[in-house]
Amino acid sequence: MSEIYDLLIVGGGPAGLSAGVYGSRSRLKTAILQKGKPGGQAATTSDLENYPGFSRGTTGPELMGHMAKHAESFGTEILSEIVVDMELDGDIKKLKGKSGKEYQAKAVILAPGAQPRSLNIKGEHAFRGKGVSYCATCDADFFEELDIVVVGNGDAAIEEAMYLTKFAETVTIIVIHDEGILDCNKASAEIAFANPKIKWVWNSVLHEIKGDGLVESVIIKNIKTGELSEMQTNGVFFFVGTVPNTEILKGKVELTEHGYIITNDLMETSVPGVYAAGDARVKYLRQVITAASDGAIAAVAAEKYLAEEEGFKERVLNAKEPLMVVFWAPQSEESIAGVSTLEKIVGTKEGKVKLVKIDTYRNQRVAKRYDINVIPSVLFFQNGKLLDKIYGVFNENDIIEKIATVFTES
Amino acid sequence: MIELTKENFEQEVLKAEGLVMVDFWSEKCEPCKALMPSVHDLAENNAGKAKFCSLNTAGNKRLAISQKVLGLPTIAFYKNGEKIAELTKDFAIEDVEAKLNELA
């Protein structure tokens, strides 16, 4: 059996690395499983100028390099591994790697990120690496003094198009909207409009990519007139949004119909002990800073989960003596009264019966596990086994009677 | 691994007998650099199965384009000077290993 981590993080982009920083700094035994070098999509971004504290001139690889070192400095292990399957139910989560190795952890943070969306245009797939690209920093070099086309008009498309003008002779951006309308931020739009190397084709979409071995031309379709026109070009860069890398999570955690992981504010997924962070999650803004924020929240929530689980195990499941677990909440007068009734009874038992109080406002997970829908409720344990329960309001005699009948030595 | 340039490409790859693997990469390509350590390990562990080479496309752009490589990362396999297989963009080291074992 392989060693058991406290926390395994799937994905080494900003979400995973930030979770690594917070996890290992809280002394959790933490590892990140990451395909190759960490950094995620941010590591393929040339200029990254909106991460607070890192101003103009910062590059994606640079910032991600800092984050990876930061996580490692607190003890996070970064392992090169592609996760191909996982078993997330149960106390110990099992992750299977492409290398054949199996990893185990008490809590898991899913930060698999997203990848560029493909439009499945005719020729798009066949010419990948032959002129069709989704990564400006990877391939810009090839297009020095050549003409290229960019598809898309969001932040990524316009910013990467500007980077490409440092290499290419012309960059033609194909925009689906009316002239002058872009989805990107205003600052980038203004700079792009002023760039003499950028040409614009409005009201249009890419229809087909043609060539012989390498890209030679594209067919552009005007969506207003339906007219098709052919344009000579050497390359086509797509920046038309992303899709989450959640294929292997189908049926394991709850996803939206588009494949994004559903979480609450604590980054909890539908599976206890499994959290999600970053671009693969349902969220409003997908940026390095929000990914890092998700990672921090997920790691802190996971740490709390581990502490609660360990605590419950130690105080209740591993205890030999008879004990009662009472579920209460500070907002419920009835439950507070219930707790004092129990405390009074336990006081008369001279330590033979113990009492464990669980605040359901702070710890809903244990309550859910025992189907506690009403407070106060009391569970009766001995030798770690659940023997009986009382749901709802009780009086002193109910408890005294139960103790006498349920417990063998009280 | 043998470092290729426009000067030795013909000799080492196109005129070579047997199986040759060429890792096309560049300094600016982060996925290439991420893959690189495992490519070197692969070459070491499979010495004898093929000749392992790498080509930095920066400065050898025309050569790369002549080989119809216009995107990174790309790993190409040549047999007796002819390109017989190619992995480009989304592939993992396990895919390279499988391809190598299939061709060797």
Coordinates of C-alpha atoms in Angstrom, one line a residue:
Chain A
M1 CA 0.0 0.0 0.0
S2 CA 1.3 3.4 -0.9
E3 CA 1.5 6.1 1.8
I4 CA -1.6 8.2 2.5
Y5 CA -1.5 11.9 2.0
D6 CA -3.6 14.3 4.0
L7 CA -4.3 16.3 0.8
L8 CA -3.8 15.4 -2.9
I9 CA -4.3 18.2 -5.4
V10 CA -5.1 17.3 -9.0
G11 CA -3.6 20.0 -11.2
G12 CA -0.7 22.4 -10.8
G13 CA -2.1 25.7 -12.2
P14 CA -2.6 28.7 -9.9
A15 CA -5.5 27.0 -8.1
G16 CA -3.6 23.9 -7.3
L17 CA -0.4 25.7 -6.4
S18 CA -2.2 28.1 -4.1
A19 CA -4.0 25.1 -2.4
G20 CA -0.5 23.6 -2.1
V21 CA 0.8 26.7 -0.3
Y22 CA -2.1 26.8 2.2
G23 CA -2.2 23.0 2.6
S24 CA 1.5 22.4 3.3
R25 CA 1.7 25.6 5.4
S26 CA -1.0 24.1 7.7
R27 CA 1.3 21.1 8.1
L28 CA -0.9 18.8 5.9
K29 CA 1.1 16.2 4.0
T30 CA 0.3 17.6 0.6
A31 CA 1.1 16.6 -3.0
I32 CA 0.1 18.1 -6.4
L33 CA -0.3 15.7 -9.3
Q34 CA 0.5 17.6 -12.4
K35 CA 1.1 16.8 -16.1
G36 CA 4.7 17.9 -16.5
K37 CA 5.8 21.3 -15.4
P38 CA 3.3 23.2 -13.2
G39 CA 1.6 26.5 -14.2
G40 CA -1.4 25.5 -16.1
Q41 CA -2.8 27.7 -18.8
A42 CA -1.2 30.7 -17.1
A43 CA 2.2 29.3 -18.0
T44 CA 1.5 29.6 -21.7
T45 CA 0.4 33.3 -21.4
S46 CA 3.0 35.8 -22.4
D47 CA 2.0 39.0 -20.6
L48 CA 0.3 38.6 -17.2
E49 CA -0.1 42.1 -15.9
N50 CA -3.2 41.9 -13.7
Y51 CA -2.1 39.8 -10.8
P52 CA -1.9 42.3 -7.9
G53 CA 1.7 43.0 -6.8
F54 CA 3.1 41.8 -10.1
S55 CA 2.9 44.7 -12.5
R56 CA 3.8 45.3 -16.1
G57 CA 6.4 43.1 -17.6
T58 CA 5.4 40.0 -15.6
T59 CA 5.1 36.9 -17.7
G60 CA 2.9 33.9 -17.1
P61 CA 5.7 31.3 -16.8
E62 CA 7.6 33.7 -14.4
L63 CA 4.6 34.1 -12.0
M64 CA 3.8 30.4 -12.1
G65 CA 7.4 29.5 -11.4
H66 CA 7.3 31.7 -8.3
M67 CA 4.0 30.0 -7.1
A68 CA 5.5 26.5 -7.6
K69 CA 8.6 27.4 -5.6
H70 CA 6.4 29.0 -2.9
A71 CA 4.3 25.8 -2.6
E72 CA 7.4 23.6 -2.5
S73 CA 9.1 25.8 0.1
F74 CA 6.4 24.8 2.6
G75 CA 6.7 21.1 1.7
T76 CA 4.3 20.5 -1.1
E77 CA 5.5 17.7 -3.3
I78 CA 4.9 18.3 -7.0
L79 CA 4.7 15.0 -8.8
S80 CA 4.6 14.6 -12.6
E81 CA 1.6 12.5 -13.2
I82 CA -1.6 12.5 -15.2
V83 CA -4.6 11.3 -13.2
V84 CA -6.6 8.8 -15.3
D85 CA -9.1 7.5 -12.7
M86 CA -10.3 8.1 -9.2
E87 CA -12.3 6.6 -6.4
L88 CA -13.6 9.5 -4.4
D89 CA -16.2 7.9 -2.1
G90 CA -15.1 6.7 1.3
D91 CA -12.6 8.1 3.9
I92 CA -9.6 7.3 1.8
K93 CA -9.7 8.6 -1.8
K94 CA -7.7 6.7 -4.4
L95 CA -6.2 8.3 -7.5
K96 CA -4.8 6.3 -10.4
G97 CA -2.0 7.8 -12.5
K98 CA -1.2 7.2 -16.1
S99 CA 2.2 5.8 -15.0
G100 CA 0.3 3.0 -13.2
K101 CA 1.0 4.3 -9.7
E102 CA -1.9 4.7 -7.2
Y103 CA -2.1 7.6 -4.8
Q104 CA -4.2 7.8 -1.6
A105 CA -5.4 10.8 0.4
K106 CA -7.8 11.7 3.1
A107 CA -8.9 14.8 1.1
V108 CA -8.7 15.8 -2.5
I109 CA -8.8 19.1 -4.3
L110 CA -9.7 19.0 -8.0
A111 CA -8.0 21.8 -9.9
P112 CA -7.8 20.3 -13.4
G113 CA -8.3 23.6 -15.1
A114 CA -9.6 24.1 -18.6
Q115 CA -8.2 23.9 -22.2
P116 CA -8.8 26.0 -25.3
R117 CA -12.1 25.2 -27.0
S118 CA -12.0 24.0 -30.5
L119 CA -14.8 25.0 -32.9
N120 CA -14.5 21.8 -35.0
I121 CA -14.3 23.8 -38.2
K122 CA -13.4 21.8 -41.3
G123 CA -9.6 21.5 -41.4
E124 CA -9.1 22.7 -37.8
H125 CA -8.2 19.3 -36.4
A126 CA -6.2 18.1 -39.5
F127 CA -4.0 21.2 -39.4
R128 CA -3.2 21.2 -35.7
G129 CA 0.6 21.8 -35.4
K130 CA 0.5 22.6 -39.2
G131 CA -0.6 26.2 -38.8
V132 CA -3.5 25.8 -36.5
S133 CA -2.6 26.8 -33.0
Y134 CA -4.1 27.6 -29.6
C135 CA -0.9 28.7 -28.0
A136 CA 0.7 32.0 -29.1
T137 CA 3.8 31.6 -27.0
C138 CA 4.4 28.1 -28.3
D139 CA 4.1 28.9 -32.0
A140 CA 4.5 32.6 -32.6
D141 CA 8.1 32.2 -33.7
F142 CA 7.1 30.1 -36.7
F143 CA 5.1 33.0 -38.2
E144 CA 7.8 35.7 -38.4
E145 CA 7.1 37.8 -41.4
L146 CA 4.1 35.6 -42.3
D147 CA 0.4 36.4 -42.3
I148 CA -1.9 34.9 -39.7
V149 CA -5.6 34.9 -38.7
V150 CA -6.9 35.1 -35.1
V151 CA -10.4 33.8 -34.3
G152 CA -12.1 35.3 -31.3
N153 CA -12.5 38.7 -29.7
G154 CA -12.4 38.2 -25.9
D155 CA -9.5 39.3 -23.6
A156 CA -7.4 36.3 -24.5
A157 CA -7.9 36.7 -28.3
I158 CA -7.1 40.4 -28.4
E159 CA -4.2 40.2 -26.0
E160 CA -2.6 37.2 -27.7
A161 CA -3.2 38.8 -31.1
M162 CA -1.1 41.8 -29.9
Y163 CA 1.6 39.5 -28.8
L164 CA 1.5 37.8 -32.2
T165 CA 2.1 41.1 -34.0
K166 CA 5.6 41.1 -32.6
F167 CA 6.3 38.2 -35.0
A168 CA 3.8 38.1 -37.8
E169 CA 3.6 40.6 -40.7
T170 CA -0.2 40.9 -40.4
V171 CA -2.7 39.6 -37.9
T172 CA -6.2 39.4 -39.2
I173 CA -8.8 39.1 -36.4
I174 CA -12.1 37.6 -37.4
V175 CA -14.9 39.0 -35.3
I176 CA -18.5 37.8 -35.2
H177 CA -19.9 41.2 -34.1
D178 CA -20.6 44.4 -35.9
E179 CA -17.7 46.7 -36.7
G180 CA -16.1 48.2 -33.6
I181 CA -17.6 45.7 -31.1
L182 CA -15.3 43.5 -29.1
D183 CA -15.9 41.3 -26.1
C184 CA -12.5 42.1 -24.5
N185 CA -11.8 44.8 -22.0
K186 CA -11.7 48.4 -23.2
A187 CA -8.0 49.0 -22.5
S188 CA -6.9 46.1 -24.7
A189 CA -9.4 47.1 -27.4
E190 CA -8.0 50.6 -27.7
I191 CA -4.4 49.4 -28.0
A192 CA -5.5 46.8 -30.6
F193 CA -7.4 49.3 -32.7
A194 CA -4.2 51.5 -32.8
N195 CA -2.0 48.6 -33.9
P196 CA -1.2 49.0 -37.6
K197 CA -0.4 45.2 -38.0
I198 CA -3.9 44.2 -36.9
K199 CA -6.5 43.9 -39.6
W200 CA -10.2 43.3 -38.8
V201 CA -12.9 41.3 -40.5
W202 CA -16.3 42.0 -38.9
N203 CA -19.6 40.1 -38.9
S204 CA -17.8 37.0 -39.8
V205 CA -16.9 33.5 -38.7
L206 CA -14.3 31.0 -39.9
H207 CA -15.8 28.5 -42.2
E208 CA -12.9 26.2 -43.4
I209 CA -9.2 25.9 -43.2
K210 CA -7.4 24.7 -46.4
G211 CA -3.9 23.7 -47.3
D212 CA -1.6 21.0 -48.5
G213 CA 0.4 19.7 -45.5
L214 CA 0.4 23.2 -44.0
V215 CA -2.2 25.8 -43.8
E216 CA -2.5 27.9 -47.0
S217 CA -5.8 29.7 -46.8
V218 CA -9.1 30.1 -44.9
I219 CA -12.7 30.5 -46.0
I220 CA -14.4 33.3 -44.1
K221 CA -18.2 33.5 -43.9
N222 CA -20.0 36.8 -43.5
I223 CA -22.9 36.0 -41.2
K224 CA -25.0 39.0 -42.4
T225 CA -24.8 38.2 -46.2
G226 CA -23.9 34.5 -46.0
E227 CA -21.1 35.3 -48.5
L228 CA -18.0 33.1 -48.5
S229 CA -14.5 34.5 -49.3
E230 CA -11.1 32.9 -49.4
M231 CA -8.1 34.5 -47.8
Q232 CA -4.5 33.4 -48.1
T233 CA -2.8 32.9 -44.7
N234 CA -0.1 30.8 -43.1
G235 CA -1.6 30.3 -39.7
V236 CA -4.8 30.3 -37.7
F237 CA -4.9 30.9 -33.9
F238 CA -8.0 30.1 -32.0
F239 CA -8.9 31.9 -28.8
V240 CA -12.6 31.2 -28.4
G241 CA -13.0 30.3 -24.7
T242 CA -12.2 27.2 -22.9
V243 CA -13.7 23.9 -21.9
P244 CA -13.1 22.3 -18.4
N245 CA -10.8 19.3 -18.1
T246 CA -13.4 17.2 -16.3
E247 CA -14.0 14.2 -18.6
I248 CA -12.8 11.8 -16.0
L249 CA -14.9 13.4 -13.3
K250 CA -18.2 12.4 -15.0
G251 CA -20.2 10.4 -12.5
K252 CA -17.8 11.0 -9.7
V253 CA -18.7 14.6 -8.6
E254 CA -21.7 16.7 -9.7
L255 CA -21.0 18.6 -12.9
T256 CA -23.1 21.1 -14.9
E257 CA -24.3 20.0 -18.4
H258 CA -21.2 21.8 -19.8
G259 CA -18.9 19.9 -17.5
Y260 CA -18.0 22.5 -14.9
I261 CA -17.7 21.2 -11.3
I262 CA -20.5 22.5 -9.0
T263 CA -19.3 23.7 -5.6
N264 CA -20.5 25.8 -2.7
D265 CA -18.7 28.8 -1.2
L266 CA -16.4 26.4 0.7
M267 CA -15.4 24.8 -2.6
E268 CA -17.0 21.6 -1.5
T269 CA -18.2 19.3 -4.3
S270 CA -21.0 16.8 -4.0
V271 CA -18.6 14.3 -2.4
P272 CA -17.4 14.7 1.2
G273 CA -13.7 15.5 1.5
V274 CA -13.5 16.4 -2.2
Y275 CA -13.1 20.1 -3.2
A276 CA -12.7 21.9 -6.5
A277 CA -10.8 25.1 -7.4
G278 CA -10.0 27.1 -10.5
D279 CA -11.3 27.3 -14.0
A280 CA -13.0 23.9 -14.0
R281 CA -15.4 25.1 -11.4
V282 CA -18.7 27.0 -12.0
K283 CA -17.8 30.6 -11.4
Y284 CA -18.1 34.2 -12.7
L285 CA -14.5 35.1 -13.4
R286 CA -11.8 32.8 -14.6
Q287 CA -8.5 34.5 -13.9
V288 CA -5.2 33.6 -12.1
I289 CA -6.2 35.6 -9.0
T290 CA -9.6 33.9 -8.7
A291 CA -8.0 30.5 -9.2
A292 CA -5.5 31.2 -6.4
S293 CA -8.4 32.4 -4.2
D294 CA -10.3 29.2 -4.8
G295 CA -7.2 27.1 -4.0
A296 CA -6.8 28.9 -0.7
I297 CA -10.4 28.4 0.3
A298 CA -10.4 24.8 -0.8
A299 CA -7.3 24.0 1.2
V300 CA -8.6 25.7 4.4
A301 CA -11.9 23.9 4.0
A302 CA -10.1 20.6 3.5
E303 CA -8.0 21.2 6.6
K304 CA -11.1 21.9 8.7
Y305 CA -12.7 18.8 7.2
L306 CA -9.7 16.6 8.2
A307 CA -9.6 18.1 11.7
E308 CA -13.4 17.4 12.2
E309 CA -13.2 13.9 10.8
E310 CA -10.2 13.1 12.9
G311 CA -11.9 14.6 15.9
F312 CA -15.1 12.6 15.5
K313 CA -13.1 9.4 14.9
E314 CA -11.0 10.0 18.0
R315 CA -13.8 11.1 20.4
V316 CA -16.6 8.9 19.2
L317 CA -15.7 6.0 16.9
N318 CA -12.5 5.0 18.7
A319 CA -14.0 5.5 22.2
K320 CA -14.8 2.2 24.2
E321 CA -17.1 3.6 26.9
P322 CA -20.8 4.4 26.5
L323 CA -21.3 7.9 25.1
M324 CA -24.0 10.1 23.8
V325 CA -23.6 12.5 20.9
V326 CA -25.9 15.4 21.0
F327 CA -26.6 17.6 18.0
W328 CA -27.4 21.2 18.8
A329 CA -27.1 24.7 17.5
P330 CA -26.7 28.0 19.3
Q331 CA -29.8 29.4 17.5
S332 CA -32.1 26.7 18.9
E333 CA -33.3 27.3 22.5
E334 CA -34.8 23.7 22.6
S335 CA -31.4 22.2 21.7
I336 CA -29.6 24.3 24.3
A337 CA -32.1 23.1 26.9
G338 CA -31.5 19.5 25.7
V339 CA -27.8 19.9 26.1
S340 CA -28.1 21.0 29.7
T341 CA -30.5 18.1 30.5
L342 CA -27.9 15.7 29.2
E343 CA -25.1 17.4 31.0
K344 CA -27.0 17.0 34.3
I345 CA -27.6 13.3 33.7
V346 CA -24.0 12.7 32.7
G347 CA -22.9 14.5 35.9
T348 CA -24.7 11.9 38.0
K349 CA -23.0 9.0 36.1
E350 CA -19.6 9.6 37.6
G351 CA -17.7 9.4 34.3
K352 CA -19.3 6.1 33.2
V353 CA -21.2 7.8 30.3
K354 CA -19.6 10.5 28.2
L355 CA -21.2 13.3 26.3
V356 CA -20.0 14.7 22.9
K357 CA -21.6 17.9 21.6
I358 CA -21.8 18.7 17.9
D359 CA -22.7 22.1 16.8
T360 CA -24.7 21.5 13.6
Y361 CA -24.2 25.1 12.6
R362 CA -20.5 24.5 12.3
N363 CA -20.3 20.9 11.4
Q364 CA -23.1 19.9 9.1
R365 CA -21.3 16.9 7.6
V366 CA -21.5 14.6 10.6
A367 CA -25.1 15.6 11.2
K368 CA -25.9 14.7 7.6
R369 CA -24.1 11.4 7.8
Y370 CA -26.5 10.4 10.7
D371 CA -29.6 11.8 9.0
I372 CA -30.0 14.5 11.7
N373 CA -32.7 16.8 10.3
V374 CA -34.0 18.0 13.6
I375 CA -32.2 19.3 16.7
P376 CA -31.8 18.4 19.4
S377 CA -31.0 14.8 18.5
V378 CA -29.0 12.2 20.5
L379 CA -27.0 9.2 19.3
F380 CA -26.0 6.5 21.7
F381 CA -22.6 4.9 21.0
Q382 CA -20.6 2.1 22.7
N383 CA -17.3 0.6 21.4
G384 CA -17.7 3.0 18.4
K385 CA -21.0 1.4 17.4
L386 CA -24.2 3.3 17.0
L387 CA -26.8 1.6 19.2
D388 CA -29.8 3.8 19.3
K389 CA -31.0 7.4 18.7
I390 CA -33.6 10.0 19.7
Y391 CA -34.6 12.5 17.1
G392 CA -36.2 15.7 18.4
V393 CA -37.0 17.1 21.8
F394 CA -36.7 14.8 24.8
N395 CA -37.1 15.0 28.5
E396 CA -34.9 13.7 31.4
N397 CA -36.7 10.4 31.7
D398 CA -36.4 9.5 28.0
I399 CA -32.7 9.7 28.4
I400 CA -32.4 7.9 31.7
E401 CA -34.5 5.1 30.3
K402 CA -32.4 4.8 27.1
I403 CA -29.2 4.8 29.0
A404 CA -30.5 1.9 31.2
T405 CA -31.7 -0.2 28.2
V406 CA -29.0 0.6 25.6
F407 CA -25.7 0.5 27.4
T408 CA -24.4 -2.7 28.8
E409 CA -22.3 -1.2 31.7
S410 CA -23.7 2.0 33.1
Chain B
M1 CA 20.2 13.0 -27.3
I2 CA 21.7 14.5 -30.5
E3 CA 21.2 18.2 -31.0
L4 CA 20.1 18.9 -34.5
T5 CA 20.8 22.0 -36.6
K6 CA 20.3 22.9 -40.2
E7 CA 23.9 21.7 -40.8
N8 CA 23.5 18.2 -39.5
F9 CA 19.8 17.5 -40.0
E10 CA 20.2 15.9 -43.3
Q11 CA 23.0 13.6 -42.2
E12 CA 21.5 12.6 -38.8
V13 CA 17.9 12.2 -39.9
L14 CA 17.2 12.2 -43.6
K15 CA 20.2 10.1 -44.5
A16 CA 20.1 7.9 -41.4
E17 CA 19.2 4.3 -41.5
G18 CA 16.7 2.9 -39.0
L19 CA 14.4 4.7 -36.6
V20 CA 15.1 8.3 -35.6
M21 CA 13.0 10.3 -33.1
V22 CA 13.1 14.1 -33.3
D23 CA 11.8 16.3 -30.5
F24 CA 11.0 19.7 -31.9
W25 CA 11.0 22.3 -29.2
S26 CA 11.8 26.0 -28.4
E27 CA 12.7 28.0 -25.4
K28 CA 9.4 29.9 -25.5
C29 CA 7.3 26.7 -25.6
E30 CA 6.3 25.9 -22.0
P31 CA 4.6 22.6 -22.8
C32 CA 7.8 21.5 -24.6
K33 CA 10.0 22.3 -21.6
A34 CA 7.5 20.6 -19.4
L35 CA 7.8 17.4 -21.5
M36 CA 11.6 17.6 -22.0
P37 CA 12.9 15.8 -18.8
S38 CA 10.7 12.8 -19.5
V39 CA 11.7 12.8 -23.2
H40 CA 15.4 12.6 -22.0
D41 CA 14.5 9.8 -19.6
L42 CA 12.7 8.0 -22.4
A43 CA 15.8 8.3 -24.6
E44 CA 18.0 7.0 -21.9
N45 CA 15.8 4.0 -21.0
N46 CA 15.3 3.0 -24.7
A47 CA 18.8 3.5 -26.0
G48 CA 19.2 1.2 -29.0
K49 CA 15.6 1.2 -30.0
A50 CA 16.0 4.4 -32.0
K51 CA 18.3 7.4 -32.5
F52 CA 17.1 10.2 -30.2
C53 CA 17.5 13.8 -31.4
S54 CA 16.1 17.2 -30.5
L55 CA 15.7 20.3 -32.7
N56 CA 15.4 23.8 -31.2
T57 CA 13.1 25.4 -33.8
A58 CA 14.4 28.9 -32.8
G59 CA 17.0 29.6 -35.5
N60 CA 15.9 26.5 -37.4
K61 CA 12.5 27.7 -38.4
R62 CA 12.8 27.1 -42.1
L63 CA 14.1 23.6 -41.4
A64 CA 11.1 22.9 -39.1
I65 CA 8.6 24.2 -41.7
S66 CA 10.3 22.1 -44.4
Q67 CA 9.5 19.1 -42.2
K68 CA 5.9 20.4 -42.1
V69 CA 6.2 21.2 -38.4
L70 CA 4.4 24.5 -37.7
G71 CA 3.4 23.9 -34.1
L72 CA 5.0 22.8 -30.8
P73 CA 5.4 20.5 -29.1
T74 CA 5.9 18.0 -31.9
I75 CA 7.7 14.7 -31.8
A76 CA 8.3 13.0 -35.2
F77 CA 9.6 9.6 -36.1
Y78 CA 11.6 8.9 -39.2
K79 CA 12.5 5.6 -40.7
N80 CA 15.3 5.4 -43.3
G81 CA 14.9 9.2 -43.8
E82 CA 11.2 9.2 -44.2
K83 CA 8.7 10.7 -41.7
I84 CA 6.5 7.8 -40.7
A85 CA 4.7 9.1 -37.6
E86 CA 4.2 12.3 -35.7
L87 CA 2.7 13.4 -32.3
T88 CA 1.7 17.1 -32.1
K89 CA 0.2 19.3 -29.4
D90 CA -1.9 17.3 -26.9
F91 CA 0.2 14.2 -26.1
A92 CA 1.8 12.8 -23.0
I93 CA 5.1 11.0 -22.6
E94 CA 3.2 7.7 -22.3
D95 CA 1.9 8.3 -25.9
V96 CA 5.5 8.9 -27.1
E97 CA 6.6 5.7 -25.4
A98 CA 3.7 3.7 -27.0
K99 CA 4.5 5.1 -30.4
L100 CA 8.2 4.2 -30.0
N101 CA 7.4 0.7 -29.0
E102 CA 5.0 0.3 -31.8
L103 CA 7.6 1.5 -34.4
A104 CA 10.8 0.0 -32.9

